[in-house]
JSON list of C-alpha atoms in Angstrom, two decimals:
[
{"chain": "A", "resi": 1, "resn": "UNK", "atom": "CA", "xyz": [7.00, 1.68, -7.18]},
{"chain": "A", "resi": 2, "resn": "UNK", "atom": "CA", "xyz": [8.69, -0.75, -9.57]},
{"chain": "A", "resi": 3, "resn": "UNK", "atom": "CA", "xyz": [7.13, -4.15, -10.17]},
{"chain": "A", "resi": 4, "resn": "UNK", "atom": "CA", "xyz": [9.12, -6.82, -11.96]},
{"chain": "A", "resi": 5, "resn": "UNK", "atom": "CA", "xyz": [7.71, -10.08, -13.32]},
{"chain": "A", "resi": 6, "resn": "UNK", "atom": "CA", "xyz": [8.43, -13.27, -11.41]},
{"chain": "A", "resi": 7, "resn": "UNK", "atom": "CA", "xyz": [9.98, -15.72, -13.91]},
{"chain": "A", "resi": 8, "resn": "UNK", "atom": "CA", "xyz": [9.60, -18.64, -11.45]},
{"chain": "A", "resi": 9, "resn": "UNK", "atom": "CA", "xyz": [5.80, -18.28, -11.19]},
{"chain": "A", "resi": 10, "resn": "UNK", "atom": "CA", "xyz": [4.17, -21.60, -12.01]},
{"chain": "A", "resi": 11, "resn": "UNK", "atom": "CA", "xyz": [0.78, -21.81, -13.66]},
{"chain": "A", "resi": 12, "resn": "UNK", "atom": "CA", "xyz": [-1.68, -23.92, -11.70]},
{"chain": "A", "resi": 13, "resn": "UNK", "atom": "CA", "xyz": [-4.38, -25.50, -13.86]},
{"chain": "A", "resi": 14, "resn": "UNK", "atom": "CA", "xyz": [-7.75, -24.09, -12.84]},
{"chain": "A", "resi": 15, "resn": "UNK", "atom": "CA", "xyz": [-9.98, -25.46, -15.57]},
{"chain": "A", "resi": 16, "resn": "UNK", "atom": "CA", "xyz": [-11.46, -28.68, -14.14]},
{"chain": "A", "resi": 17, "resn": "UNK", "atom": "CA", "xyz": [-14.67, -28.70, -16.21]},
{"chain": "A", "resi": 18, "resn": "UNK", "atom": "CA", "xyz": [-12.98, -27.76, -19.44]},
{"chain": "A", "resi": 19, "resn": "UNK", "atom": "CA", "xyz": [-14.57, -24.33, -19.88]},
{"chain": "A", "resi": 20, "resn": "UNK", "atom": "CA", "xyz": [-12.75, -22.34, -22.56]},
{"chain": "A", "resi": 21, "resn": "UNK", "atom": "CA", "xyz": [-10.39, -19.68, -21.28]},
{"chain": "A", "resi": 22, "resn": "UNK", "atom": "CA", "xyz": [-10.00, -16.18, -22.63]},
{"chain": "A", "resi": 23, "resn": "UNK", "atom": "CA", "xyz": [-7.06, -13.84, -22.43]},
{"chain": "A", "resi": 24, "resn": "UNK", "atom": "CA", "xyz": [-8.22, -10.61, -20.79]},
{"chain": "A", "resi": 25, "resn": "UNK", "atom": "CA", "xyz": [-6.80, -7.32, -19.65]},
{"chain": "A", "resi": 26, "resn": "UNK", "atom": "CA", "xyz": [-8.44, -6.22, -16.42]},
{"chain": "A", "resi": 27, "resn": "UNK", "atom": "CA", "xyz": [-8.07, -2.66, -15.14]},
{"chain": "A", "resi": 28, "resn": "UNK", "atom": "CA", "xyz": [-8.93, -2.07, -11.48]},
{"chain": "A", "resi": 29, "resn": "UNK", "atom": "CA", "xyz": [-9.25, 1.33, -9.82]},
{"chain": "A", "resi": 30, "resn": "UNK", "atom": "CA", "xyz": [-7.89, 1.30, -6.27]},
{"chain": "A", "resi": 31, "resn": "UNK", "atom": "CA", "xyz": [-9.93, 3.60, -4.05]},
{"chain": "A", "resi": 32, "resn": "UNK", "atom": "CA", "xyz": [-8.34, 3.11, -0.63]},
{"chain": "A", "resi": 33, "resn": "UNK", "atom": "CA", "xyz": [-10.80, 0.39, 0.45]},
{"chain": "A", "resi": 34, "resn": "UNK", "atom": "CA", "xyz": [-8.32, -2.45, -0.11]},
{"chain": "A", "resi": 35, "resn": "UNK", "atom": "CA", "xyz": [-4.55, -2.72, -0.08]},
{"chain": "A", "resi": 36, "resn": "UNK", "atom": "CA", "xyz": [-2.91, -3.46, -3.43]},
{"chain": "A", "resi": 37, "resn": "UNK", "atom": "CA", "xyz": [-1.00, -6.45, -2.03]},
{"chain": "A", "resi": 38, "resn": "UNK", "atom": "CA", "xyz": [-4.16, -7.91, -0.47]},
{"chain": "A", "resi": 39, "resn": "UNK", "atom": "CA", "xyz": [-6.01, -7.63, -3.78]},
{"chain": "A", "resi": 40, "resn": "UNK", "atom": "CA", "xyz": [-3.21, -9.37, -5.72]},
{"chain": "A", "resi": 41, "resn": "UNK", "atom": "CA", "xyz": [-3.03, -12.19, -3.15]},
{"chain": "A", "resi": 42, "resn": "UNK", "atom": "CA", "xyz": [-6.82, -12.63, -3.17]},
{"chain": "A", "resi": 43, "resn": "UNK", "atom": "CA", "xyz": [-6.98, -12.88, -6.96]},
{"chain": "A", "resi": 44, "resn": "UNK", "atom": "CA", "xyz": [-4.35, -15.63, -6.91]},
{"chain": "A", "resi": 45, "resn": "UNK", "atom": "CA", "xyz": [-5.06, -17.48, -3.65]},
{"chain": "A", "resi": 46, "resn": "UNK", "atom": "CA", "xyz": [-8.86, -17.24, -3.36]},
{"chain": "A", "resi": 47, "resn": "UNK", "atom": "CA", "xyz": [-9.77, -17.39, -7.05]},
{"chain": "A", "resi": 48, "resn": "UNK", "atom": "CA", "xyz": [-6.77, -19.36, -8.35]},
{"chain": "A", "resi": 49, "resn": "UNK", "atom": "CA", "xyz": [-6.26, -16.85, -11.16]},
{"chain": "A", "resi": 50, "resn": "UNK", "atom": "CA", "xyz": [-2.66, -16.37, -12.27]},
{"chain": "A", "resi": 51, "resn": "UNK", "atom": "CA", "xyz": [-2.04, -12.82, -13.40]},
{"chain": "A", "resi": 52, "resn": "UNK", "atom": "CA", "xyz": [0.67, -10.57, -14.75]},
{"chain": "A", "resi": 53, "resn": "UNK", "atom": "CA", "xyz": [0.83, -6.94, -13.76]},
{"chain": "A", "resi": 54, "resn": "UNK", "atom": "CA", "xyz": [1.03, -4.97, -17.01]},
{"chain": "A", "resi": 55, "resn": "UNK", "atom": "CA", "xyz": [1.06, -1.58, -15.31]},
{"chain": "A", "resi": 56, "resn": "UNK", "atom": "CA", "xyz": [0.49, -0.23, -11.84]},
{"chain": "A", "resi": 57, "resn": "UNK", "atom": "CA", "xyz": [0.18, 3.34, -10.65]},
{"chain": "A", "resi": 58, "resn": "UNK", "atom": "CA", "xyz": [-0.31, 2.94, -6.91]},
{"chain": "A", "resi": 59, "resn": "UNK", "atom": "CA", "xyz": [-0.04, 5.63, -4.25]},
{"chain": "A", "resi": 60, "resn": "UNK", "atom": "CA", "xyz": [-0.14, 4.83, -0.55]},
{"chain": "A", "resi": 61, "resn": "UNK", "atom": "CA", "xyz": [-1.85, 7.34, 1.75]},
{"chain": "A", "resi": 62, "resn": "UNK", "atom": "CA", "xyz": [-2.06, 6.43, 5.43]},
{"chain": "A", "resi": 63, "resn": "UNK", "atom": "CA", "xyz": [-1.63, 2.75, 4.52]},
{"chain": "A", "resi": 64, "resn": "UNK", "atom": "CA", "xyz": [-4.42, 2.84, 1.92]},
{"chain": "A", "resi": 65, "resn": "UNK", "atom": "CA", "xyz": [-3.86, 2.09, -1.78]},
{"chain": "A", "resi": 66, "resn": "UNK", "atom": "CA", "xyz": [-5.06, 4.52, -4.45]},
{"chain": "A", "resi": 67, "resn": "UNK", "atom": "CA", "xyz": [-4.52, 4.43, -8.21]},
{"chain": "A", "resi": 68, "resn": "UNK", "atom": "CA", "xyz": [-4.98, 1.81, -10.87]},
{"chain": "A", "resi": 69, "resn": "UNK", "atom": "CA", "xyz": [-3.55, -1.50, -11.97]},
{"chain": "A", "resi": 70, "resn": "UNK", "atom": "CA", "xyz": [-3.79, -3.36, -15.27]},
{"chain": "A", "resi": 71, "resn": "UNK", "atom": "CA", "xyz": [-3.60, -7.16, -15.11]},
{"chain": "A", "resi": 72, "resn": "UNK", "atom": "CA", "xyz": [-3.25, -9.76, -17.83]},
{"chain": "A", "resi": 73, "resn": "UNK", "atom": "CA", "xyz": [-5.30, -12.83, -16.93]},
{"chain": "A", "resi": 74, "resn": "UNK", "atom": "CA", "xyz": [-6.21, -16.05, -18.71]},
{"chain": "A", "resi": 75, "resn": "UNK", "atom": "CA", "xyz": [-9.50, -17.20, -17.22]},
{"chain": "A", "resi": 76, "resn": "UNK", "atom": "CA", "xyz": [-12.75, -18.99, -18.01]},
{"chain": "A", "resi": 77, "resn": "UNK", "atom": "CA", "xyz": [-16.04, -17.08, -17.87]},
{"chain": "A", "resi": 78, "resn": "UNK", "atom": "CA", "xyz": [-17.21, -18.64, -14.58]},
{"chain": "A", "resi": 79, "resn": "UNK", "atom": "CA", "xyz": [-14.03, -17.70, -12.69]},
{"chain": "A", "resi": 80, "resn": "UNK", "atom": "CA", "xyz": [-14.10, -14.21, -14.20]},
{"chain": "A", "resi": 81, "resn": "UNK", "atom": "CA", "xyz": [-17.72, -13.71, -13.09]},
{"chain": "A", "resi": 82, "resn": "UNK", "atom": "CA", "xyz": [-16.76, -14.69, -9.52]},
{"chain": "A", "resi": 83, "resn": "UNK", "atom": "CA", "xyz": [-13.83, -12.24, -9.58]},
{"chain": "A", "resi": 84, "resn": "UNK", "atom": "CA", "xyz": [-16.01, -9.48, -11.04]},
{"chain": "A", "resi": 85, "resn": "UNK", "atom": "CA", "xyz": [-18.63, -10.06, -8.31]},
{"chain": "A", "resi": 86, "resn": "UNK", "atom": "CA", "xyz": [-15.89, -9.84, -5.65]},
{"chain": "A", "resi": 87, "resn": "UNK", "atom": "CA", "xyz": [-14.52, -6.59, -7.10]},
{"chain": "A", "resi": 88, "resn": "UNK", "atom": "CA", "xyz": [-18.00, -5.03, -7.34]},
{"chain": "A", "resi": 89, "resn": "UNK", "atom": "CA", "xyz": [-18.88, -6.18, -3.82]},
{"chain": "A", "resi": 90, "resn": "UNK", "atom": "CA", "xyz": [-15.75, -4.40, -2.56]},
{"chain": "A", "resi": 91, "resn": "UNK", "atom": "CA", "xyz": [-16.63, -1.29, -4.61]},
{"chain": "A", "resi": 92, "resn": "UNK", "atom": "CA", "xyz": [-13.54, -1.58, -6.82]},
{"chain": "A", "resi": 93, "resn": "UNK", "atom": "CA", "xyz": [-14.32, -0.11, -10.23]},
{"chain": "A", "resi": 94, "resn": "UNK", "atom": "CA", "xyz": [-13.09, -2.50, -12.92]},
{"chain": "A", "resi": 95, "resn": "UNK", "atom": "CA", "xyz": [-13.02, -2.73, -16.69]},
{"chain": "A", "resi": 96, "resn": "UNK", "atom": "CA", "xyz": [-12.26, -5.80, -18.77]},
{"chain": "A", "resi": 97, "resn": "UNK", "atom": "CA", "xyz": [-11.02, -5.91, -22.36]},
{"chain": "A", "resi": 98, "resn": "UNK", "atom": "CA", "xyz": [-10.53, -9.11, -24.33]},
{"chain": "A", "resi": 99, "resn": "UNK", "atom": "CA", "xyz": [-6.90, -9.46, -25.34]},
{"chain": "A", "resi": 100, "resn": "UNK", "atom": "CA", "xyz": [-6.27, -10.34, -28.97]},
{"chain": "A", "resi": 101, "resn": "UNK", "atom": "CA", "xyz": [-2.69, -10.93, -29.97]},
{"chain": "A", "resi": 102, "resn": "UNK", "atom": "CA", "xyz": [-1.71, -10.78, -33.61]},
{"chain": "A", "resi": 103, "resn": "UNK", "atom": "CA", "xyz": [-0.10, -13.95, -34.82]},
{"chain": "A", "resi": 104, "resn": "UNK", "atom": "CA", "xyz": [2.50, -13.67, -37.53]},
{"chain": "A", "resi": 105, "resn": "UNK", "atom": "CA", "xyz": [3.35, -16.64, -39.69]}
]
């Protein structure tokens, strides 16, 4: 499965109270309990979190999604906690790493 970035994706501001945002890489293990497409739509539509798929290794067996996906997200701590609760509630193993980009001057 090949996933290409959508250059026309617009970023919707989701920081009404001014909480600081962090750049994170979120890895989610797909275990057949939720379809990959449903998960991506939920992250964007329900939580308002724009994301970029960095890598995806998804297999479909009888309509169920298995594998893993790495997402780049820029999110405040409150929104991330809500997303993490949702993933845990749906028994989707997830790991978050703070993204630090080197800046060259």
